[in-house]
Amino acid sequence: MMVFGPVPSRRLGRSLGINNIPAKHCSYSCIYCQLGTTNKTYIKRKSFYSPEDIFADVQEIIKKSRKKGINIDFITFVPSGEPTFDINLGKSIDLLKLLGYKIAIISNSSLIWIDDVRNDIKKADWVSLKIDTVDEKIWRKINQPNKMLRFSSIISGLNNYSKNRNFVTESMIVNKVNSNENHIHELAEFIAKLNPETAYISIPVRPPANENAKKPDEKTILKIFEIFSEYVPKVELLINFEDDNFIPINDIENEILKITSVHPLKEEHLESFLEKGNTDWKIVERMIKSKILKAITYEGNNYYLRSLNSLK
Ligand code: SF4
């Protein structure tokens, strides 16, 4: 078991991570996994580390962080595999809550058909559920699930969990695997019915398990964002690194990059943003020239999106 951080998280501020299962203990072998191929997939929950040990480790790190004046926003179950395999997850959450911090879980949703899994994760304050596809054939291709898993059970588990509950979804989009426009419509429609707080769209930004798992280009990302936005009230992109070390020339550039990593900006919105910052369009031209921002035309409108080149 490993407690790490606190580290900056794209969605959770400063997050203290808990690796509550052994490395790569997962039900999937996603083609885009940044941890490499899963040699053996599982579907049975097990006991790995005692909740008391996890609690003691977390408590220790919190003490050290406090001494250094480092703030913690969330304690997050984000192991190098699937956190719901831990049969003691609910118990660990109950214990950790005594420390007074918010608890987050990032899950691949593959075990959500199990009643106890749903009961465990609903104890957390923030839950992210992976939904890359609503098409079984694509699911087999992109997530390469354990043979015993049933896609229909996962879909009904998601429907079941979503009732009266707060959660977010994350969909990893791989070029030419699940990026097709018709499929994106179906996926967005399904996610909209689940009614998440936010639907996050991510792309492979680190070396994937399968070298053919490529990120879509900016134009496709923009299209996907726009299609999702037709169905889901709050959509955000996750296309930058957590540990992004790009140093912008000034604050306004930094702000533009931060916004366009999450939302493509329409030209008129970018213009008024610049106006408010008492600056002009030259800054955008410079950013485009240095290939950190990209201009894209979609359905007659000009948009600006953080360039994927700036992530290399
Ligand atoms: S679910 Fe997560 S850990 Fe498991 S293979 Fe997919 S990306 Fe990797």
GROMACS .gro file of C-alpha atoms and ligand atoms in nm:
model
  320
    1MET     CA    1   0.000   0.000   0.000
    2MET     CA    2   0.117   0.346  -0.071
    3VAL     CA    3   0.003   0.690   0.027
    4PHE     CA    4   0.144   0.959  -0.196
    5GLY     CA    5   0.135   1.333  -0.228
    6PRO     CA    6  -0.035   1.563  -0.174
    7VAL     CA    7  -0.009   1.618  -0.548
    8PRO     CA    8  -0.185   1.871  -0.772
    9SER     CA    9  -0.486   1.714  -0.939
   10ARG     CA   10  -0.662   1.853  -1.247
   11ARG     CA   11  -1.000   1.818  -1.081
   12LEU     CA   12  -0.943   1.803  -0.707
   13GLY     CA   13  -0.696   2.074  -0.615
   14ARG     CA   14  -0.435   1.921  -0.381
   15SER     CA   15  -0.498   1.553  -0.345
   16LEU     CA   16  -0.345   1.299  -0.109
   17GLY     CA   17  -0.346   0.976  -0.309
   18ILE     CA   18  -0.409   0.628  -0.174
   19ASN     CA   19  -0.291   0.327  -0.368
   20ASN     CA   20  -0.511   0.070  -0.191
   21ILE     CA   21  -0.447  -0.229  -0.417
   22PRO     CA   22  -0.141  -0.402  -0.566
   23ALA     CA   23   0.000  -0.261  -0.888
   24LYS     CA   24  -0.213  -0.312  -1.200
   25HIS     CA   25  -0.477  -0.520  -1.025
   26CYS     CA   26  -0.752  -0.438  -1.271
   27SER     CA   27  -1.052  -0.577  -1.457
   28TYR     CA   28  -0.950  -0.396  -1.774
   29SER     CA   29  -0.648  -0.370  -1.996
   30CYS     CA   30  -0.731  -0.038  -2.158
   31ILE     CA   31  -0.538   0.028  -2.476
   32TYR     CA   32  -0.463   0.379  -2.350
   33CYS     CA   33  -0.352   0.276  -1.998
   34GLN     CA   34  -0.047   0.473  -1.894
   35LEU     CA   35   0.061   0.189  -1.663
   36GLY     CA   36   0.112  -0.056  -1.950
   37THR     CA   37  -0.073  -0.377  -2.035
   38THR     CA   38  -0.261  -0.566  -1.761
   39ASN     CA   39  -0.107  -0.913  -1.758
   40LYS     CA   40  -0.396  -1.073  -1.572
   41THR     CA   41  -0.741  -0.922  -1.527
   42TYR     CA   42  -0.970  -0.990  -1.230
   43ILE     CA   43  -1.333  -0.946  -1.131
   44LYS     CA   44  -1.339  -1.067  -0.770
   45ARG     CA   45  -1.307  -0.824  -0.481
   46LYS     CA   46  -1.043  -0.907  -0.220
   47SER     CA   47  -0.885  -0.784   0.097
   48PHE     CA   48  -0.542  -0.630   0.040
   49TYR     CA   49  -0.442  -0.386   0.314
   50SER     CA   50  -0.610  -0.324   0.646
   51PRO     CA   51  -0.818  -0.004   0.674
   52GLU     CA   52  -0.638   0.067   1.003
   53ASP     CA   53  -0.298   0.060   0.826
   54ILE     CA   54  -0.425   0.289   0.553
   55PHE     CA   55  -0.564   0.524   0.816
   56ALA     CA   56  -0.233   0.530   1.008
   57ASP     CA   57  -0.031   0.604   0.692
   58VAL     CA   58  -0.266   0.882   0.585
   59GLN     CA   59  -0.265   1.032   0.933
   60GLU     CA   60   0.115   1.035   0.931
   61ILE     CA   61   0.135   1.214   0.595
   62ILE     CA   62  -0.129   1.467   0.697
   63LYS     CA   63   0.079   1.550   1.005
   64LYS     CA   64   0.391   1.601   0.791
   65SER     CA   65   0.199   1.811   0.536
   66ARG     CA   66   0.056   2.031   0.810
   67LYS     CA   67   0.404   2.092   0.951
   68LYS     CA   68   0.519   2.206   0.607
   69GLY     CA   69   0.207   2.419   0.566
   70ILE     CA   70   0.083   2.214   0.269
   71ASN     CA   71  -0.290   2.217   0.221
   72ILE     CA   72  -0.492   1.904   0.132
   73ASP     CA   73  -0.826   1.932  -0.051
   74PHE     CA   74  -0.907   1.564  -0.098
   75ILE     CA   75  -0.795   1.219   0.008
   76THR     CA   76  -0.827   1.023  -0.315
   77PHE     CA   77  -0.841   0.651  -0.388
   78VAL     CA   78  -0.650   0.644  -0.711
   79PRO     CA   79  -0.442   0.327  -0.721
   80SER     CA   80  -0.252   0.187  -1.016
   81GLY     CA   81  -0.549  -0.039  -1.090
   82GLU     CA   82  -0.916  -0.036  -0.990
   83PRO     CA   83  -0.985   0.083  -0.630
   84THR     CA   84  -1.320  -0.098  -0.593
   85PHE     CA   85  -1.140  -0.434  -0.591
   86ASP     CA   86  -1.060  -0.357  -0.230
   87ILE     CA   87  -1.331  -0.532  -0.030
   88ASN     CA   88  -1.255  -0.303   0.267
   89LEU     CA   89  -1.300   0.017   0.070
   90GLY     CA   90  -1.616   0.123   0.255
   91LYS     CA   91  -1.455   0.061   0.591
   92SER     CA   92  -1.145   0.259   0.493
   93ILE     CA   93  -1.362   0.551   0.380
   94ASP     CA   94  -1.552   0.546   0.711
   95LEU     CA   95  -1.224   0.561   0.903
   96LEU     CA   96  -1.064   0.829   0.685
   97LYS     CA   97  -1.369   1.050   0.718
   98LEU     CA   98  -1.282   1.085   1.086
   99LEU     CA   99  -0.984   1.293   0.972
  100GLY     CA  100  -1.222   1.560   0.843
  101TYR     CA  101  -1.114   1.562   0.478
  102LYS     CA  102  -1.323   1.506   0.169
  103ILE     CA  103  -1.284   1.164   0.010
  104ALA     CA  104  -1.266   1.102  -0.365
  105ILE     CA  105  -1.262   0.782  -0.572
  106ILE     CA  106  -1.164   0.744  -0.934
  107SER     CA  107  -1.318   0.421  -1.065
  108ASN     CA  108  -1.338   0.243  -1.400
  109SER     CA  109  -1.704   0.149  -1.318
  110SER     CA  110  -1.649  -0.217  -1.409
  111LEU     CA  111  -1.771  -0.350  -1.072
  112ILE     CA  112  -2.059  -0.106  -1.028
  113TRP     CA  113  -2.311  -0.386  -1.085
  114ILE     CA  114  -2.212  -0.524  -0.740
  115ASP     CA  115  -2.440  -0.388  -0.464
  116ASP     CA  116  -2.154  -0.362  -0.211
  117VAL     CA  117  -1.941  -0.164  -0.455
  118ARG     CA  118  -2.218   0.090  -0.506
  119ASN     CA  119  -2.270   0.108  -0.129
  120ASP     CA  120  -1.897   0.162  -0.072
  121ILE     CA  121  -1.842   0.434  -0.328
  122LYS     CA  122  -2.150   0.628  -0.229
  123LYS     CA  123  -1.976   0.698   0.101
  124ALA     CA  124  -1.723   0.917  -0.081
  125ASP     CA  125  -1.777   1.289  -0.136
  126TRP     CA  126  -1.665   1.283  -0.497
  127VAL     CA  127  -1.679   0.988  -0.738
  128SER     CA  128  -1.552   0.977  -1.094
  129LEU     CA  129  -1.692   0.698  -1.310
  130LYS     CA  130  -1.529   0.592  -1.634
  131ILE     CA  131  -1.764   0.556  -1.932
  132ASP     CA  132  -1.569   0.540  -2.258
  133THR     CA  133  -1.843   0.388  -2.467
  134VAL     CA  134  -2.200   0.260  -2.480
  135ASP     CA  135  -2.117   0.012  -2.754
  136GLU     CA  136  -2.016  -0.335  -2.641
  137LYS     CA  137  -1.787  -0.396  -2.939
  138ILE     CA  138  -1.601  -0.071  -2.873
  139TRP     CA  139  -1.587  -0.156  -2.502
  140ARG     CA  140  -1.410  -0.484  -2.581
  141LYS     CA  141  -1.167  -0.300  -2.805
  142ILE     CA  142  -1.084   0.001  -2.590
  143ASN     CA  143  -1.110  -0.140  -2.235
  144GLN     CA  144  -1.024  -0.507  -2.313
  145PRO     CA  145  -1.228  -0.632  -2.016
  146ASN     CA  146  -1.201  -0.956  -1.821
  147LYS     CA  147  -1.401  -1.222  -2.010
  148MET     CA  148  -1.641  -1.274  -1.718
  149LEU     CA  149  -1.759  -0.912  -1.717
  150ARG     CA  150  -2.098  -0.833  -1.870
  151PHE     CA  151  -2.137  -0.497  -2.041
  152SER     CA  152  -2.514  -0.491  -1.982
  153SER     CA  153  -2.457  -0.535  -1.606
  154ILE     CA  154  -2.220  -0.238  -1.599
  155ILE     CA  155  -2.471  -0.022  -1.785
  156SER     CA  156  -2.751  -0.117  -1.542
  157GLY     CA  157  -2.512  -0.066  -1.247
  158LEU     CA  158  -2.440   0.286  -1.373
  159ASN     CA  159  -2.811   0.357  -1.415
  160ASN     CA  160  -2.875   0.226  -1.068
  161TYR     CA  161  -2.593   0.422  -0.905
  162SER     CA  162  -2.681   0.749  -1.076
  163LYS     CA  163  -3.022   0.782  -0.909
  164ASN     CA  164  -3.018   1.079  -0.669
  165ARG     CA  165  -2.644   1.081  -0.643
  166ASN     CA  166  -2.364   1.328  -0.716
  167PHE     CA  167  -2.082   1.202  -0.931
  168VAL     CA  168  -1.885   1.294  -1.241
  169THR     CA  169  -1.806   1.087  -1.548
  170GLU     CA  170  -1.484   1.058  -1.744
  171SER     CA  171  -1.468   0.942  -2.103
  172MET     CA  172  -1.131   0.878  -2.259
  173ILE     CA  173  -1.148   0.938  -2.630
  174VAL     CA  174  -0.905   0.748  -2.850
  175ASN     CA  175  -0.874   0.847  -3.211
  176LYS     CA  176  -1.068   0.620  -3.449
  177VAL     CA  177  -1.166   0.383  -3.168
  178ASN     CA  178  -1.448   0.568  -2.990
  179SER     CA  179  -1.419   0.910  -3.155
  180ASN     CA  180  -1.674   0.853  -3.431
  181GLU     CA  181  -1.940   1.126  -3.436
  182ASN     CA  182  -2.242   0.890  -3.421
  183HIS     CA  183  -2.090   0.706  -3.130
  184ILE     CA  184  -2.018   1.033  -2.946
  185HIS     CA  185  -2.386   1.128  -2.984
  186GLU     CA  186  -2.492   0.795  -2.830
  187LEU     CA  187  -2.235   0.821  -2.551
  188ALA     CA  188  -2.330   1.180  -2.465
  189GLU     CA  189  -2.700   1.092  -2.469
  190PHE     CA  190  -2.643   0.804  -2.228
  191ILE     CA  191  -2.427   1.015  -1.996
  192ALA     CA  192  -2.687   1.295  -2.000
  193LYS     CA  193  -2.948   1.050  -1.872
  194LEU     CA  194  -2.721   0.961  -1.580
  195ASN     CA  195  -2.714   1.333  -1.496
  196PRO     CA  196  -2.353   1.373  -1.371
  197GLU     CA  197  -2.235   1.699  -1.215
  198THR     CA  198  -1.975   1.722  -1.490
  199ALA     CA  199  -1.892   1.502  -1.788
  200TYR     CA  200  -1.516   1.508  -1.839
  201ILE     CA  201  -1.363   1.427  -2.174
  202SER     CA  202  -1.005   1.311  -2.163
  203ILE     CA  203  -0.750   1.202  -2.421
  204PRO     CA  204  -0.434   0.992  -2.390
  205VAL     CA  205  -0.166   1.244  -2.292
  206ARG     CA  206   0.092   0.997  -2.164
  207PRO     CA  207   0.248   0.701  -2.347
  208PRO     CA  208  -0.033   0.440  -2.381
  209ALA     CA  209  -0.016   0.061  -2.334
  210ASN     CA  210  -0.089   0.018  -2.702
  211GLU     CA  211   0.103   0.253  -2.927
  212ASN     CA  212  -0.195   0.273  -3.163
  213ALA     CA  213  -0.405   0.445  -2.896
  214LYS     CA  214  -0.362   0.797  -3.027
  215LYS     CA  215  -0.525   1.119  -2.918
  216PRO     CA  216  -0.768   1.281  -3.160
  217ASP     CA  217  -0.663   1.611  -3.319
  218GLU     CA  218  -0.790   1.945  -3.190
  219LYS     CA  219  -1.068   1.966  -3.447
  220THR     CA  220  -1.208   1.629  -3.341
  221ILE     CA  221  -1.175   1.723  -2.973
  222LEU     CA  222  -1.368   2.042  -3.036
  223LYS     CA  223  -1.639   1.851  -3.225
  224ILE     CA  224  -1.667   1.599  -2.941
  225PHE     CA  225  -1.689   1.881  -2.687
  226GLU     CA  226  -1.966   2.051  -2.885
  227ILE     CA  227  -2.164   1.727  -2.929
  228PHE     CA  228  -2.137   1.649  -2.555
  229SER     CA  229  -2.249   2.004  -2.476
  230GLU     CA  230  -2.569   1.948  -2.676
  231TYR     CA  231  -2.671   1.683  -2.423
  232VAL     CA  232  -2.489   1.745  -2.095
  233PRO     CA  233  -2.514   2.080  -1.910
  234LYS     CA  234  -2.155   2.078  -1.781
  235VAL     CA  235  -1.876   1.938  -1.996
  236GLU     CA  236  -1.504   1.985  -1.938
  237LEU     CA  237  -1.194   1.876  -2.122
  238LEU     CA  238  -0.900   1.714  -1.948
  239ILE     CA  239  -0.628   1.759  -2.203
  240ASN     CA  240  -0.339   1.887  -1.997
  241PHE     CA  241  -0.103   1.718  -1.755
  242GLU     CA  242  -0.151   1.750  -1.381
  243ASP     CA  243   0.216   1.827  -1.349
  244ASP     CA  244   0.211   2.062  -1.641
  245ASN     CA  245   0.539   2.251  -1.632
  246PHE     CA  246   0.479   2.482  -1.923
  247ILE     CA  247   0.577   2.831  -1.815
  248PRO     CA  248   0.372   3.100  -1.984
  249ILE     CA  249   0.522   3.441  -2.055
  250ASN     CA  250   0.264   3.625  -1.847
  251ASP     CA  251  -0.051   3.576  -1.642
  252ILE     CA  252  -0.302   3.639  -1.915
  253GLU     CA  253  -0.138   3.371  -2.133
  254ASN     CA  254  -0.151   3.139  -1.838
  255GLU     CA  255  -0.521   3.212  -1.791
  256ILE     CA  256  -0.596   3.157  -2.159
  257LEU     CA  257  -0.414   2.824  -2.150
  258LYS     CA  258  -0.593   2.716  -1.835
  259ILE     CA  259  -0.933   2.797  -1.983
  260THR     CA  260  -0.869   2.651  -2.327
  261SER     CA  261  -0.744   2.324  -2.176
  262VAL     CA  262  -1.090   2.283  -2.027
  263HIS     CA  263  -1.321   2.471  -2.267
  264PRO     CA  264  -1.264   2.568  -2.628
  265LEU     CA  265  -1.316   2.948  -2.639
  266LYS     CA  266  -1.526   3.111  -2.912
  267GLU     CA  267  -1.355   3.406  -3.076
  268GLU     CA  268  -1.593   3.665  -2.932
  269HIS     CA  269  -1.552   3.525  -2.581
  270LEU     CA  270  -1.176   3.534  -2.613
  271GLU     CA  271  -1.195   3.891  -2.739
  272SER     CA  272  -1.400   4.006  -2.443
  273PHE     CA  273  -1.169   3.816  -2.207
  274LEU     CA  274  -0.872   4.008  -2.351
  275GLU     CA  275  -1.060   4.334  -2.322
  276LYS     CA  276  -1.126   4.272  -1.955
  277GLY     CA  277  -0.757   4.199  -1.907
  278ASN     CA  278  -0.672   4.532  -2.079
  279THR     CA  279  -0.480   4.359  -2.353
  280ASP     CA  280  -0.529   4.287  -2.721
  281TRP     CA  281  -0.538   4.018  -2.987
  282LYS     CA  282  -0.158   4.030  -3.036
  283ILE     CA  283  -0.120   3.796  -2.743
  284VAL     CA  284  -0.336   3.535  -2.920
  285GLU     CA  285  -0.133   3.573  -3.238
  286ARG     CA  286   0.184   3.518  -3.040
  287MET     CA  287   0.042   3.209  -2.871
  288ILE     CA  288  -0.067   3.065  -3.206
  289LYS     CA  289   0.276   3.139  -3.352
  290SER     CA  290   0.449   2.961  -3.064
  291LYS     CA  291   0.207   2.668  -3.120
  292ILE     CA  292   0.059   2.668  -2.772
  293LEU     CA  293  -0.285   2.773  -2.890
  294LYS     CA  294  -0.475   2.651  -3.191
  295ALA     CA  295  -0.746   2.823  -3.394
  296ILE     CA  296  -1.018   2.592  -3.529
  297THR     CA  297  -1.326   2.671  -3.733
  298TYR     CA  298  -1.632   2.463  -3.651
  299GLU     CA  299  -1.978   2.518  -3.796
  300GLY     CA  300  -1.894   2.871  -3.902
  301ASN     CA  301  -1.748   2.982  -3.568
  302ASN     CA  302  -1.383   3.034  -3.478
  303TYR     CA  303  -1.270   2.862  -3.161
  304TYR     CA  304  -0.941   2.858  -2.971
  305LEU     CA  305  -0.815   2.547  -2.797
  306ARG     CA  306  -0.494   2.474  -2.617
  307SER     CA  307  -0.266   2.314  -2.871
  308LEU     CA  308  -0.177   1.951  -2.812
  309ASN     CA  309   0.175   2.042  -2.927
  310SER     CA  310   0.226   2.227  -2.602
  311LEU     CA  311   0.178   1.899  -2.415
  312LYS     CA  312   0.462   1.712  -2.584
  313SF4     S1  313  -0.904   0.086  -1.587
  313SF4    FE1  314  -0.741   0.227  -1.542
  313SF4     S2  315  -0.577   0.100  -1.451
  313SF4    FE2  316  -0.723  -0.039  -1.546
  313SF4     S3  317  -0.634  -0.075  -1.747
  313SF4    FE3  318  -0.782   0.093  -1.769
  313SF4     S4  319  -0.664   0.280  -1.744
  313SF4    FE4  320  -0.536   0.111  -1.669
   0.00000   0.00000   0.00000
